[in-house]
């Protein structure tokens, strides 16, 4: 056992010392700046997307140690999910106005625009259902414990479906959608 461990460590050390030092480096290219119209679309939709991350986070907090937490905590968590859904739903008209207010001549962009407008309509229904269901669960801890996990899972899947439509639309505009909290280093060029 000890001999095989030593042999493995020697192999890893030899591979590391013999590796090409440039193999782990990546080439970072500077992205072209966006025109003002696309920058405004990006800014509005990224802020909207971040409100949806708050909904997803509230759903995850709701499910954490659900079976052992107090009834008061379960009810508070259900209210938090409902509140996050309300906040995001208020921003749908702004997102819809920004997406619908753009006119594109490229077929891919217009198709992705239609898809995102449809996804915004679907999301409005999803968030409305979230408000109703989690509002009702905020009154009954037993119901929240029983139905909450399935409803948060469905909510998460619906949010993911919207995020994919958003990513496709922004991609058609040449806008890269960074994960939330990721900022490009100014040293990257």
mmCIF file with all atom_site columns, C-alpha atoms in Angstrom:
data_model
loop_
_atom_site.group_PDB
_atom_site.id
_atom_site.type_symbol
_atom_site.label_atom_id
_atom_site.label_alt_id
_atom_site.label_comp_id
_atom_site.label_asym_id
_atom_site.label_entity_id
_atom_site.label_seq_id
_atom_site.pdbx_PDB_ins_code
_atom_site.Cartn_x
_atom_site.Cartn_y
_atom_site.Cartn_z
_atom_site.occupancy
_atom_site.B_iso_or_equiv
_atom_site.pdbx_formal_charge
_atom_site.auth_seq_id
_atom_site.auth_comp_id
_atom_site.auth_asym_id
_atom_site.auth_atom_id
_atom_site.pdbx_PDB_model_num
ATOM 1   C CA . UNK A 1 1   ? 0.000   0.000  0.000   1.00 0.00 ? 1   UNK A CA 1
ATOM 2   C CA . UNK A 1 2   ? 2.724   2.428  1.026   1.00 0.00 ? 2   UNK A CA 1
ATOM 3   C CA . UNK A 1 3   ? 4.852   1.556  -2.018  1.00 0.00 ? 3   UNK A CA 1
ATOM 4   C CA . UNK A 1 4   ? 1.961   2.197  -4.420  1.00 0.00 ? 4   UNK A CA 1
ATOM 5   C CA . UNK A 1 5   ? 1.259   5.558  -2.765  1.00 0.00 ? 5   UNK A CA 1
ATOM 6   C CA . UNK A 1 6   ? 4.906   6.563  -3.116  1.00 0.00 ? 6   UNK A CA 1
ATOM 7   C CA . UNK A 1 7   ? 4.925   5.423  -6.751  1.00 0.00 ? 7   UNK A CA 1
ATOM 8   C CA . UNK A 1 8   ? 1.794   7.468  -7.433  1.00 0.00 ? 8   UNK A CA 1
ATOM 9   C CA . UNK A 1 9   ? 3.272   10.578 -5.795  1.00 0.00 ? 9   UNK A CA 1
ATOM 10  C CA . UNK A 1 10  ? 6.510   10.179 -7.773  1.00 0.00 ? 10  UNK A CA 1
ATOM 11  C CA . UNK A 1 11  ? 4.445   9.863  -10.975 1.00 0.00 ? 11  UNK A CA 1
ATOM 12  C CA . UNK A 1 12  ? 2.442   12.990 -10.213 1.00 0.00 ? 12  UNK A CA 1
ATOM 13  C CA . UNK A 1 13  ? 5.612   14.913 -9.329  1.00 0.00 ? 13  UNK A CA 1
ATOM 14  C CA . UNK A 1 14  ? 7.345   13.771 -12.521 1.00 0.00 ? 14  UNK A CA 1
ATOM 15  C CA . UNK A 1 15  ? 4.323   14.717 -14.630 1.00 0.00 ? 15  UNK A CA 1
ATOM 16  C CA . UNK A 1 16  ? 4.134   18.118 -12.983 1.00 0.00 ? 16  UNK A CA 1
ATOM 17  C CA . UNK A 1 17  ? 7.814   18.896 -13.439 1.00 0.00 ? 17  UNK A CA 1
ATOM 18  C CA . UNK A 1 18  ? 7.783   17.689 -17.019 1.00 0.00 ? 18  UNK A CA 1
ATOM 19  C CA . UNK A 1 19  ? 4.603   19.547 -17.973 1.00 0.00 ? 19  UNK A CA 1
ATOM 20  C CA . UNK A 1 20  ? 4.725   22.457 -20.331 1.00 0.00 ? 20  UNK A CA 1
ATOM 21  C CA . UNK A 1 21  ? 4.293   25.600 -18.168 1.00 0.00 ? 21  UNK A CA 1
ATOM 22  C CA . UNK A 1 22  ? 2.330   27.400 -20.885 1.00 0.00 ? 22  UNK A CA 1
ATOM 23  C CA . UNK A 1 23  ? -0.236  24.611 -21.228 1.00 0.00 ? 23  UNK A CA 1
ATOM 24  C CA . UNK A 1 24  ? -2.353  25.960 -18.369 1.00 0.00 ? 24  UNK A CA 1
ATOM 25  C CA . UNK A 1 25  ? -2.497  29.511 -19.680 1.00 0.00 ? 25  UNK A CA 1
ATOM 26  C CA . UNK A 1 26  ? -5.503  30.825 -21.566 1.00 0.00 ? 26  UNK A CA 1
ATOM 27  C CA . UNK A 1 27  ? -5.695  33.524 -24.172 1.00 0.00 ? 27  UNK A CA 1
ATOM 28  C CA . UNK A 1 28  ? -8.015  36.321 -23.121 1.00 0.00 ? 28  UNK A CA 1
ATOM 29  C CA . UNK A 1 29  ? -9.310  38.552 -25.851 1.00 0.00 ? 29  UNK A CA 1
ATOM 30  C CA . UNK A 1 30  ? -11.006 41.854 -25.281 1.00 0.00 ? 30  UNK A CA 1
ATOM 31  C CA . UNK A 1 31  ? -14.665 41.920 -26.279 1.00 0.00 ? 31  UNK A CA 1
ATOM 32  C CA . UNK A 1 32  ? -15.942 44.602 -28.611 1.00 0.00 ? 32  UNK A CA 1
ATOM 33  C CA . UNK A 1 33  ? -17.828 47.364 -26.808 1.00 0.00 ? 33  UNK A CA 1
ATOM 34  C CA . UNK A 1 34  ? -21.596 47.267 -27.231 1.00 0.00 ? 34  UNK A CA 1
ATOM 35  C CA . UNK A 1 35  ? -23.502 49.994 -28.969 1.00 0.00 ? 35  UNK A CA 1
ATOM 36  C CA . UNK A 1 36  ? -25.758 52.045 -26.634 1.00 0.00 ? 36  UNK A CA 1
ATOM 37  C CA . UNK A 1 37  ? -28.954 50.194 -27.635 1.00 0.00 ? 37  UNK A CA 1
ATOM 38  C CA . UNK A 1 38  ? -27.542 46.748 -26.888 1.00 0.00 ? 38  UNK A CA 1
ATOM 39  C CA . UNK A 1 39  ? -25.842 48.008 -23.715 1.00 0.00 ? 39  UNK A CA 1
ATOM 40  C CA . UNK A 1 40  ? -29.209 49.280 -22.436 1.00 0.00 ? 40  UNK A CA 1
ATOM 41  C CA . UNK A 1 41  ? -30.834 45.930 -23.233 1.00 0.00 ? 41  UNK A CA 1
ATOM 42  C CA . UNK A 1 42  ? -28.046 44.071 -21.455 1.00 0.00 ? 42  UNK A CA 1
ATOM 43  C CA . UNK A 1 43  ? -28.164 46.288 -18.380 1.00 0.00 ? 43  UNK A CA 1
ATOM 44  C CA . UNK A 1 44  ? -31.941 46.023 -17.986 1.00 0.00 ? 44  UNK A CA 1
ATOM 45  C CA . UNK A 1 45  ? -32.083 42.278 -18.546 1.00 0.00 ? 45  UNK A CA 1
ATOM 46  C CA . UNK A 1 46  ? -29.139 41.491 -16.275 1.00 0.00 ? 46  UNK A CA 1
ATOM 47  C CA . UNK A 1 47  ? -30.771 43.422 -13.429 1.00 0.00 ? 47  UNK A CA 1
ATOM 48  C CA . UNK A 1 48  ? -33.998 41.542 -14.084 1.00 0.00 ? 48  UNK A CA 1
ATOM 49  C CA . UNK A 1 49  ? -32.155 38.228 -14.195 1.00 0.00 ? 49  UNK A CA 1
ATOM 50  C CA . UNK A 1 50  ? -30.624 39.004 -10.810 1.00 0.00 ? 50  UNK A CA 1
ATOM 51  C CA . UNK A 1 51  ? -34.084 39.421 -9.265  1.00 0.00 ? 51  UNK A CA 1
ATOM 52  C CA . UNK A 1 52  ? -34.839 35.901 -10.457 1.00 0.00 ? 52  UNK A CA 1
ATOM 53  C CA . UNK A 1 53  ? -31.724 34.647 -8.695  1.00 0.00 ? 53  UNK A CA 1
ATOM 54  C CA . UNK A 1 54  ? -33.229 36.074 -5.500  1.00 0.00 ? 54  UNK A CA 1
ATOM 55  C CA . UNK A 1 55  ? -36.340 33.957 -6.146  1.00 0.00 ? 55  UNK A CA 1
ATOM 56  C CA . UNK A 1 56  ? -34.228 30.842 -6.670  1.00 0.00 ? 56  UNK A CA 1
ATOM 57  C CA . UNK A 1 57  ? -32.219 31.553 -3.517  1.00 0.00 ? 57  UNK A CA 1
ATOM 58  C CA . UNK A 1 58  ? -35.392 32.018 -1.465  1.00 0.00 ? 58  UNK A CA 1
ATOM 59  C CA . UNK A 1 59  ? -36.618 28.663 -2.790  1.00 0.00 ? 59  UNK A CA 1
ATOM 60  C CA . UNK A 1 60  ? -33.382 26.974 -1.776  1.00 0.00 ? 60  UNK A CA 1
ATOM 61  C CA . UNK A 1 61  ? -33.522 28.551 1.698   1.00 0.00 ? 61  UNK A CA 1
ATOM 62  C CA . UNK A 1 62  ? -37.113 27.350 2.012   1.00 0.00 ? 62  UNK A CA 1
ATOM 63  C CA . UNK A 1 63  ? -36.037 23.724 1.495   1.00 0.00 ? 63  UNK A CA 1
ATOM 64  C CA . UNK A 1 64  ? -33.060 23.816 3.862   1.00 0.00 ? 64  UNK A CA 1
ATOM 65  C CA . UNK A 1 65  ? -33.599 21.503 6.871   1.00 0.00 ? 65  UNK A CA 1
ATOM 66  C CA . UNK A 1 66  ? -37.346 21.759 6.267   1.00 0.00 ? 66  UNK A CA 1
ATOM 67  C CA . UNK A 1 67  ? -38.274 18.672 8.302   1.00 0.00 ? 67  UNK A CA 1
ATOM 68  C CA . UNK A 1 68  ? -36.516 19.810 11.480  1.00 0.00 ? 68  UNK A CA 1
ATOM 69  C CA . UNK A 1 69  ? -36.982 23.580 11.485  1.00 0.00 ? 69  UNK A CA 1
ATOM 70  C CA . UNK A 1 70  ? -39.668 25.311 13.522  1.00 0.00 ? 70  UNK A CA 1
ATOM 71  C CA . UNK A 1 71  ? -43.120 26.104 12.151  1.00 0.00 ? 71  UNK A CA 1
ATOM 72  C CA . UNK A 1 72  ? -42.410 29.822 12.501  1.00 0.00 ? 72  UNK A CA 1
ATOM 73  C CA . UNK A 1 73  ? -39.293 29.491 10.319  1.00 0.00 ? 73  UNK A CA 1
ATOM 74  C CA . UNK A 1 74  ? -41.163 27.488 7.685   1.00 0.00 ? 74  UNK A CA 1
ATOM 75  C CA . UNK A 1 75  ? -43.871 30.158 7.500   1.00 0.00 ? 75  UNK A CA 1
ATOM 76  C CA . UNK A 1 76  ? -41.277 32.955 7.314   1.00 0.00 ? 76  UNK A CA 1
ATOM 77  C CA . UNK A 1 77  ? -39.462 31.154 4.512   1.00 0.00 ? 77  UNK A CA 1
ATOM 78  C CA . UNK A 1 78  ? -42.706 30.713 2.561   1.00 0.00 ? 78  UNK A CA 1
ATOM 79  C CA . UNK A 1 79  ? -43.355 34.455 2.929   1.00 0.00 ? 79  UNK A CA 1
ATOM 80  C CA . UNK A 1 80  ? -39.809 35.161 1.712   1.00 0.00 ? 80  UNK A CA 1
ATOM 81  C CA . UNK A 1 81  ? -40.384 33.100 -1.458  1.00 0.00 ? 81  UNK A CA 1
ATOM 82  C CA . UNK A 1 82  ? -43.689 34.908 -2.070  1.00 0.00 ? 82  UNK A CA 1
ATOM 83  C CA . UNK A 1 83  ? -42.024 38.310 -1.568  1.00 0.00 ? 83  UNK A CA 1
ATOM 84  C CA . UNK A 1 84  ? -39.161 37.469 -3.945  1.00 0.00 ? 84  UNK A CA 1
ATOM 85  C CA . UNK A 1 85  ? -41.686 36.382 -6.590  1.00 0.00 ? 85  UNK A CA 1
ATOM 86  C CA . UNK A 1 86  ? -43.643 39.626 -6.121  1.00 0.00 ? 86  UNK A CA 1
ATOM 87  C CA . UNK A 1 87  ? -40.497 41.722 -6.577  1.00 0.00 ? 87  UNK A CA 1
ATOM 88  C CA . UNK A 1 88  ? -39.474 39.922 -9.739  1.00 0.00 ? 88  UNK A CA 1
ATOM 89  C CA . UNK A 1 89  ? -42.958 40.005 -11.196 1.00 0.00 ? 89  UNK A CA 1
ATOM 90  C CA . UNK A 1 90  ? -43.072 43.803 -10.813 1.00 0.00 ? 90  UNK A CA 1
ATOM 91  C CA . UNK A 1 91  ? -40.088 44.072 -13.174 1.00 0.00 ? 91  UNK A CA 1
ATOM 92  C CA . UNK A 1 92  ? -41.563 41.977 -15.998 1.00 0.00 ? 92  UNK A CA 1
ATOM 93  C CA . UNK A 1 93  ? -43.239 44.958 -17.756 1.00 0.00 ? 93  UNK A CA 1
ATOM 94  C CA . UNK A 1 94  ? -39.903 46.790 -17.906 1.00 0.00 ? 94  UNK A CA 1
ATOM 95  C CA . UNK A 1 95  ? -38.135 43.750 -19.347 1.00 0.00 ? 95  UNK A CA 1
ATOM 96  C CA . UNK A 1 96  ? -40.966 43.177 -21.820 1.00 0.00 ? 96  UNK A CA 1
ATOM 97  C CA . UNK A 1 97  ? -40.832 46.835 -22.932 1.00 0.00 ? 97  UNK A CA 1
ATOM 98  C CA . UNK A 1 98  ? -37.052 46.697 -23.468 1.00 0.00 ? 98  UNK A CA 1
ATOM 99  C CA . UNK A 1 99  ? -37.168 43.427 -25.415 1.00 0.00 ? 99  UNK A CA 1
ATOM 100 C CA . UNK A 1 100 ? -40.268 44.333 -27.428 1.00 0.00 ? 100 UNK A CA 1
ATOM 101 C CA . UNK A 1 101 ? -39.049 47.856 -28.156 1.00 0.00 ? 101 UNK A CA 1
ATOM 102 C CA . UNK A 1 102 ? -36.090 46.632 -30.191 1.00 0.00 ? 102 UNK A CA 1
ATOM 103 C CA . UNK A 1 103 ? -36.471 46.020 -33.895 1.00 0.00 ? 103 UNK A CA 1
ATOM 104 C CA . UNK A 1 104 ? -34.043 43.646 -35.539 1.00 0.00 ? 104 UNK A CA 1
ATOM 105 C CA . UNK A 1 105 ? -33.649 42.742 -39.183 1.00 0.00 ? 105 UNK A CA 1
ATOM 106 C CA . UNK A 1 106 ? -31.664 39.530 -38.669 1.00 0.00 ? 106 UNK A CA 1
ATOM 107 C CA . UNK A 1 107 ? -33.947 36.456 -38.618 1.00 0.00 ? 107 UNK A CA 1
ATOM 108 C CA . UNK A 1 108 ? -32.147 34.818 -35.684 1.00 0.00 ? 108 UNK A CA 1
ATOM 109 C CA . UNK A 1 109 ? -32.508 37.926 -33.539 1.00 0.00 ? 109 UNK A CA 1
ATOM 110 C CA . UNK A 1 110 ? -36.194 38.351 -34.313 1.00 0.00 ? 110 UNK A CA 1
ATOM 111 C CA . UNK A 1 111 ? -36.845 34.657 -33.575 1.00 0.00 ? 111 UNK A CA 1
ATOM 112 C CA . UNK A 1 112 ? -34.974 34.878 -30.252 1.00 0.00 ? 112 UNK A CA 1
ATOM 113 C CA . UNK A 1 113 ? -36.821 38.105 -29.441 1.00 0.00 ? 113 UNK A CA 1
ATOM 114 C CA . UNK A 1 114 ? -40.194 36.404 -29.992 1.00 0.00 ? 114 UNK A CA 1
ATOM 115 C CA . UNK A 1 115 ? -39.057 33.450 -27.864 1.00 0.00 ? 115 UNK A CA 1
ATOM 116 C CA . UNK A 1 116 ? -38.002 35.730 -25.020 1.00 0.00 ? 116 UNK A CA 1
ATOM 117 C CA . UNK A 1 117 ? -41.254 37.684 -25.148 1.00 0.00 ? 117 UNK A CA 1
ATOM 118 C CA . UNK A 1 118 ? -43.122 34.372 -24.916 1.00 0.00 ? 118 UNK A CA 1
ATOM 119 C CA . UNK A 1 119 ? -40.845 33.294 -22.058 1.00 0.00 ? 119 UNK A CA 1
ATOM 120 C CA . UNK A 1 120 ? -41.600 36.560 -20.247 1.00 0.00 ? 120 UNK A CA 1
ATOM 121 C CA . UNK A 1 121 ? -45.328 35.847 -20.579 1.00 0.00 ? 121 UNK A CA 1
ATOM 122 C CA . UNK A 1 122 ? -44.811 32.338 -19.233 1.00 0.00 ? 122 UNK A CA 1
ATOM 123 C CA . UNK A 1 123 ? -42.662 33.694 -16.410 1.00 0.00 ? 123 UNK A CA 1
ATOM 124 C CA . UNK A 1 124 ? -45.400 36.142 -15.452 1.00 0.00 ? 124 UNK A CA 1
ATOM 125 C CA . UNK A 1 125 ? -47.746 33.181 -14.965 1.00 0.00 ? 125 UNK A CA 1
ATOM 126 C CA . UNK A 1 126 ? -45.081 31.215 -13.056 1.00 0.00 ? 126 UNK A CA 1
ATOM 127 C CA . UNK A 1 127 ? -44.445 34.092 -10.666 1.00 0.00 ? 127 UNK A CA 1
ATOM 128 C CA . UNK A 1 128 ? -48.173 34.673 -10.231 1.00 0.00 ? 128 UNK A CA 1
ATOM 129 C CA . UNK A 1 129 ? -48.585 31.027 -9.294  1.00 0.00 ? 129 UNK A CA 1
ATOM 130 C CA . UNK A 1 130 ? -45.618 31.340 -6.928  1.00 0.00 ? 130 UNK A CA 1
ATOM 131 C CA . UNK A 1 131 ? -47.214 34.326 -5.190  1.00 0.00 ? 131 UNK A CA 1
ATOM 132 C CA . UNK A 1 132 ? -50.521 32.495 -4.783  1.00 0.00 ? 132 UNK A CA 1
ATOM 133 C CA . UNK A 1 133 ? -49.086 29.162 -3.673  1.00 0.00 ? 133 UNK A CA 1
ATOM 134 C CA . UNK A 1 134 ? -46.434 30.425 -1.291  1.00 0.00 ? 134 UNK A CA 1
ATOM 135 C CA . UNK A 1 135 ? -48.810 33.063 0.035   1.00 0.00 ? 135 UNK A CA 1
ATOM 136 C CA . UNK A 1 136 ? -51.223 30.285 0.983   1.00 0.00 ? 136 UNK A CA 1
ATOM 137 C CA . UNK A 1 137 ? -48.409 28.161 2.419   1.00 0.00 ? 137 UNK A CA 1
ATOM 138 C CA . UNK A 1 138 ? -47.282 31.095 4.571   1.00 0.00 ? 138 UNK A CA 1
ATOM 139 C CA . UNK A 1 139 ? -50.399 30.458 6.649   1.00 0.00 ? 139 UNK A CA 1
ATOM 140 C CA . UNK A 1 140 ? -50.045 26.693 7.220   1.00 0.00 ? 140 UNK A CA 1
ATOM 141 C CA . UNK A 1 141 ? -46.727 25.112 8.196   1.00 0.00 ? 141 UNK A CA 1
ATOM 142 C CA . UNK A 1 142 ? -47.948 21.562 7.539   1.00 0.00 ? 142 UNK A CA 1
ATOM 143 C CA . UNK A 1 143 ? -48.994 22.436 4.003   1.00 0.00 ? 143 UNK A CA 1
ATOM 144 C CA . UNK A 1 144 ? -45.698 24.239 3.432   1.00 0.00 ? 144 UNK A CA 1
ATOM 145 C CA . UNK A 1 145 ? -43.700 21.212 4.582   1.00 0.00 ? 145 UNK A CA 1
ATOM 146 C CA . UNK A 1 146 ? -45.759 18.857 2.440   1.00 0.00 ? 146 UNK A CA 1
ATOM 147 C CA . UNK A 1 147 ? -46.177 20.785 -0.797  1.00 0.00 ? 147 UNK A CA 1
ATOM 148 C CA . UNK A 1 148 ? -43.306 23.266 -0.607  1.00 0.00 ? 148 UNK A CA 1
ATOM 149 C CA . UNK A 1 149 ? -40.441 21.070 -1.847  1.00 0.00 ? 149 UNK A CA 1
ATOM 150 C CA . UNK A 1 150 ? -42.285 20.028 -5.003  1.00 0.00 ? 150 UNK A CA 1
ATOM 151 C CA . UNK A 1 151 ? -43.359 23.581 -5.713  1.00 0.00 ? 151 UNK A CA 1
ATOM 152 C CA . UNK A 1 152 ? -39.867 25.003 -5.225  1.00 0.00 ? 152 UNK A CA 1
ATOM 153 C CA . UNK A 1 153 ? -38.499 22.334 -7.579  1.00 0.00 ? 153 UNK A CA 1
ATOM 154 C CA . UNK A 1 154 ? -41.053 23.267 -10.241 1.00 0.00 ? 154 UNK A CA 1
ATOM 155 C CA . UNK A 1 155 ? -40.268 26.958 -9.692  1.00 0.00 ? 155 UNK A CA 1
ATOM 156 C CA . UNK A 1 156 ? -36.550 26.275 -10.100 1.00 0.00 ? 156 UNK A CA 1
ATOM 157 C CA . UNK A 1 157 ? -37.160 24.395 -13.375 1.00 0.00 ? 157 UNK A CA 1
ATOM 158 C CA . UNK A 1 158 ? -39.332 27.239 -14.708 1.00 0.00 ? 158 UNK A CA 1
ATOM 159 C CA . UNK A 1 159 ? -36.686 29.820 -13.791 1.00 0.00 ? 159 UNK A CA 1
ATOM 160 C CA . UNK A 1 160 ? -34.026 27.759 -15.528 1.00 0.00 ? 160 UNK A CA 1
ATOM 161 C CA . UNK A 1 161 ? -36.178 27.529 -18.670 1.00 0.00 ? 161 UNK A CA 1
ATOM 162 C CA . UNK A 1 162 ? -36.528 31.328 -18.703 1.00 0.00 ? 162 UNK A CA 1
ATOM 163 C CA . UNK A 1 163 ? -32.803 31.793 -18.124 1.00 0.00 ? 163 UNK A CA 1
ATOM 164 C CA . UNK A 1 164 ? -32.030 29.646 -21.169 1.00 0.00 ? 164 UNK A CA 1
ATOM 165 C CA . UNK A 1 165 ? -34.333 31.781 -23.356 1.00 0.00 ? 165 UNK A CA 1
ATOM 166 C CA . UNK A 1 166 ? -32.684 34.925 -21.986 1.00 0.00 ? 166 UNK A CA 1
ATOM 167 C CA . UNK A 1 167 ? -29.226 33.559 -22.696 1.00 0.00 ? 167 UNK A CA 1
ATOM 168 C CA . UNK A 1 168 ? -30.177 32.655 -26.278 1.00 0.00 ? 168 UNK A CA 1
ATOM 169 C CA . UNK A 1 169 ? -31.623 36.131 -26.911 1.00 0.00 ? 169 UNK A CA 1
ATOM 170 C CA . UNK A 1 170 ? -28.616 37.952 -25.511 1.00 0.00 ? 170 UNK A CA 1
ATOM 171 C CA . UNK A 1 171 ? -26.307 35.590 -27.403 1.00 0.00 ? 171 UNK A CA 1
ATOM 172 C CA . UNK A 1 172 ? -28.072 36.489 -30.653 1.00 0.00 ? 172 UNK A CA 1
ATOM 173 C CA . UNK A 1 173 ? -27.206 40.113 -29.889 1.00 0.00 ? 173 UNK A CA 1
ATOM 174 C CA . UNK A 1 174 ? -23.568 39.258 -29.256 1.00 0.00 ? 174 UNK A CA 1
ATOM 175 C CA . UNK A 1 175 ? -23.937 39.876 -25.526 1.00 0.00 ? 175 UNK A CA 1
ATOM 176 C CA . UNK A 1 176 ? -22.149 37.478 -23.245 1.00 0.00 ? 176 UNK A CA 1
ATOM 177 C CA . UNK A 1 177 ? -24.101 36.670 -20.113 1.00 0.00 ? 177 UNK A CA 1
ATOM 178 C CA . UNK A 1 178 ? -21.679 36.289 -17.229 1.00 0.00 ? 178 UNK A CA 1
ATOM 179 C CA . UNK A 1 179 ? -22.779 34.322 -14.203 1.00 0.00 ? 179 UNK A CA 1
ATOM 180 C CA . UNK A 1 180 ? -24.025 36.574 -11.392 1.00 0.00 ? 180 UNK A CA 1
ATOM 181 C CA . UNK A 1 181 ? -21.240 37.925 -9.222  1.00 0.00 ? 181 UNK A CA 1
ATOM 182 C CA . UNK A 1 182 ? -18.552 37.363 -11.860 1.00 0.00 ? 182 UNK A CA 1
ATOM 183 C CA . UNK A 1 183 ? -16.754 40.511 -12.902 1.00 0.00 ? 183 UNK A CA 1
ATOM 184 C CA . UNK A 1 184 ? -14.130 40.657 -15.584 1.00 0.00 ? 184 UNK A CA 1
ATOM 185 C CA . UNK A 1 185 ? -10.763 41.722 -14.289 1.00 0.00 ? 185 UNK A CA 1
ATOM 186 C CA . UNK A 1 186 ? -9.547  45.048 -15.662 1.00 0.00 ? 186 UNK A CA 1
ATOM 187 C CA . UNK A 1 187 ? -6.163  43.329 -15.940 1.00 0.00 ? 187 UNK A CA 1
ATOM 188 C CA . UNK A 1 188 ? -7.589  40.932 -18.525 1.00 0.00 ? 188 UNK A CA 1
ATOM 189 C CA . UNK A 1 189 ? -7.399  43.656 -21.152 1.00 0.00 ? 189 UNK A CA 1
#
